[in-house]
Each structure stands twice: as C-alpha cells, then as structure tokens.
Amino acid sequence: KRKAKEGKAKKEKDPNAPKKPVGGAYGVFLSENREKIAKALPKDHKITDVAKAAGEQWKKLSAVAKKPYEDTFAKKQKEYQAAMEEFKKAKGDAGEAEEEEEEEEAGEEPEVPQKKLRKGGA
C-alpha cells in the first residue's frame, strides 16, 4: 500500500464546483459518435474496441472535418472558465484566503531524502 506523503494534505474538491471539460476535440467527437461506432462493431465487442475504432476514425478525419469538434470544445472550455469565475466570486473571500495559504505552502521546496550509498563491490 502507498503511504501518504508527510506534510502535504490533499486538496479537497468542492462538489459544487463546475466540471472541467475533458478529452479535447476528440472527446467531443467520441461523445457524439459513440453509439454509431458501437452499432457498427460486432455484437460481442469489448468496451475498448469502441475507443480503438473511434481513434482510427479520428485520425482519418481532415483538419476541416475536425474543426466543428474543436470549436465545440473551445466553446465548452469558455463556458467552464466563465462558470468557474462565477463560482469563485460566489464562494467569497473565505475561499481566496485558503488558496493564498496553499500557494505559499506550495512555493516551499520539500526536502528530498538522500539515497543510501552501497558498501562493498556487490
């Protein structure tokens, strides 16, 4: 089992915070075409086969064909940033004070333990 690093507390995510769009333009393409791709595969296909087929289709698309997906992702990204700004404003000064403290702590370099030297010619 992994041990937690000493001195670093994991930053808790706010469940009310807006969700960040992930996957880029490919993620938009995959979400729009997942059902169609799954139907084109054999009935006993694996889940990973859908992603593989989608990846192949994505690579074959020209830059012009990818443009609508890139635009959609850019729009989602802007909406997220606007929602995040609103969220931060609504959260108030209490949240800003916590962020400043965390930034100050993050600026300090943690001590790196030295490796032990081996003895003998082993």
Short mmCIF file of C-alpha atoms in Angstrom, two decimals:
data_model
loop_
_atom_site.label_atom_id
_atom_site.label_comp_id
_atom_site.label_asym_id
_atom_site.label_seq_id
_atom_site.Cartn_x
_atom_site.Cartn_y
_atom_site.Cartn_z
CA LYS A 1 0.00 0.00 0.00
CA ARG A 2 1.10 3.53 -0.68
CA LYS A 3 1.75 5.80 2.21
CA ALA A 4 0.55 9.39 2.16
CA LYS A 5 3.30 11.98 1.80
CA GLU A 6 4.04 13.67 5.06
CA GLY A 7 3.19 17.34 5.39
CA LYS A 8 1.00 17.51 2.30
CA ALA A 9 -2.73 17.44 2.77
CA LYS A 10 -4.73 16.57 -0.31
CA LYS A 11 -6.78 19.49 -1.54
CA GLU A 12 -10.46 18.68 -1.20
CA LYS A 13 -12.59 19.25 -4.27
CA ASP A 14 -15.74 21.26 -3.86
CA PRO A 15 -18.66 19.11 -5.06
CA ASN A 16 -20.47 22.28 -6.16
CA ALA A 17 -17.64 23.42 -8.44
CA PRO A 18 -18.30 23.34 -12.20
CA LYS A 19 -16.90 20.32 -14.03
CA LYS A 20 -13.98 20.92 -16.37
CA PRO A 21 -14.44 19.67 -19.95
CA VAL A 22 -12.00 16.86 -20.75
CA GLY A 23 -10.93 14.91 -23.79
CA GLY A 24 -10.42 17.87 -26.10
CA ALA A 25 -11.92 17.86 -29.57
CA TYR A 26 -11.53 14.07 -29.69
CA GLY A 27 -13.68 13.77 -26.56
CA VAL A 28 -16.44 15.78 -28.23
CA PHE A 29 -16.16 13.58 -31.33
CA LEU A 30 -16.31 10.42 -29.24
CA SER A 31 -19.33 11.51 -27.20
CA GLU A 32 -21.27 12.43 -30.35
CA ASN A 33 -20.36 9.27 -32.28
CA ARG A 34 -20.04 6.57 -29.59
CA GLU A 35 -23.43 4.93 -30.26
CA LYS A 36 -22.94 4.88 -34.02
CA ILE A 37 -19.46 3.32 -33.67
CA ALA A 38 -20.71 0.72 -31.14
CA LYS A 39 -23.54 -0.32 -33.51
CA ALA A 40 -21.04 -0.79 -36.35
CA LEU A 41 -18.98 -3.23 -34.28
CA PRO A 42 -19.87 -6.92 -33.78
CA LYS A 43 -22.39 -7.67 -31.02
CA ASP A 44 -19.80 -9.23 -28.66
CA HIS A 45 -17.29 -6.34 -28.90
CA LYS A 46 -15.23 -5.15 -25.95
CA ILE A 47 -15.59 -1.68 -24.50
CA THR A 48 -12.06 -0.84 -25.59
CA ASP A 49 -12.93 -1.71 -29.20
CA VAL A 50 -15.18 1.36 -29.36
CA ALA A 51 -12.33 3.66 -28.35
CA LYS A 52 -9.94 1.98 -30.79
CA ALA A 53 -12.40 2.34 -33.67
CA ALA A 54 -13.11 5.95 -32.72
CA GLY A 55 -9.38 6.69 -32.60
CA GLU A 56 -8.91 5.28 -36.09
CA GLN A 57 -11.81 7.35 -37.40
CA TRP A 58 -10.48 10.47 -35.70
CA LYS A 59 -7.04 10.02 -37.29
CA LYS A 60 -8.64 9.70 -40.73
CA LEU A 61 -10.57 12.97 -40.36
CA SER A 62 -9.13 16.01 -42.13
CA ALA A 63 -8.44 19.26 -40.29
CA VAL A 64 -11.57 20.74 -41.85
CA ALA A 65 -13.69 17.82 -40.57
CA LYS A 66 -12.18 18.17 -37.07
CA LYS A 67 -12.88 21.92 -36.92
CA PRO A 68 -16.51 21.68 -35.64
CA TYR A 69 -15.40 19.40 -32.78
CA GLU A 70 -12.53 21.75 -31.89
CA ASP A 71 -14.92 24.72 -31.94
CA THR A 72 -17.39 22.87 -29.69
CA PHE A 73 -14.61 22.04 -27.22
CA ALA A 74 -13.38 25.66 -27.24
CA LYS A 75 -16.95 26.80 -26.52
CA LYS A 76 -17.24 24.32 -23.62
CA GLN A 77 -13.87 25.50 -22.29
CA LYS A 78 -15.00 29.14 -22.32
CA GLU A 79 -18.29 28.23 -20.61
CA TYR A 80 -16.32 26.36 -17.93
CA GLN A 81 -13.99 29.30 -17.36
CA ALA A 82 -16.94 31.69 -17.04
CA ALA A 83 -18.72 29.30 -14.67
CA MET A 84 -15.53 28.92 -12.62
CA GLU A 85 -15.16 32.71 -12.32
CA GLU A 86 -18.78 32.95 -11.12
CA PHE A 87 -18.18 30.08 -8.70
CA LYS A 88 -15.09 31.76 -7.26
CA LYS A 89 -16.96 35.05 -6.84
CA ALA A 90 -19.87 33.30 -5.14
CA LYS A 91 -17.51 31.37 -2.88
CA GLY A 92 -16.33 34.66 -1.42
CA ASP A 93 -13.26 35.85 0.42
CA ALA A 94 -13.00 32.72 2.58
CA GLY A 95 -12.02 30.63 -0.42
CA GLU A 96 -9.44 33.18 -1.58
CA ALA A 97 -7.68 33.19 1.79
CA GLU A 98 -7.39 29.40 1.71
CA GLU A 99 -5.98 29.48 -1.83
CA GLU A 100 -3.33 32.05 -0.86
CA GLU A 101 -2.17 29.88 2.05
CA GLU A 102 -1.96 26.83 -0.20
CA GLU A 103 0.07 28.76 -2.79
CA GLU A 104 2.52 29.88 -0.10
CA GLU A 105 2.94 26.30 1.11
CA ALA A 106 3.37 25.02 -2.45
CA GLY A 107 6.19 27.52 -3.03
CA GLU A 108 8.40 25.85 -0.42
CA GLU A 109 10.57 23.07 -1.76
CA PRO A 110 10.15 19.77 0.07
CA GLU A 111 13.24 18.06 1.43
CA VAL A 112 14.42 15.21 -0.78
CA PRO A 113 15.98 12.32 1.14
CA GLN A 114 19.48 11.35 0.02
CA LYS A 115 20.00 7.87 -1.42
CA LYS A 116 21.98 5.46 0.73
CA LEU A 117 25.36 4.51 -0.67
CA ARG A 118 26.19 0.85 -1.03
CA LYS A 119 29.20 -0.61 0.65
CA GLY A 120 31.48 -3.16 -0.95
CA GLY A 121 31.57 -4.42 -4.51
CA ALA A 122 28.16 -6.07 -4.60
#
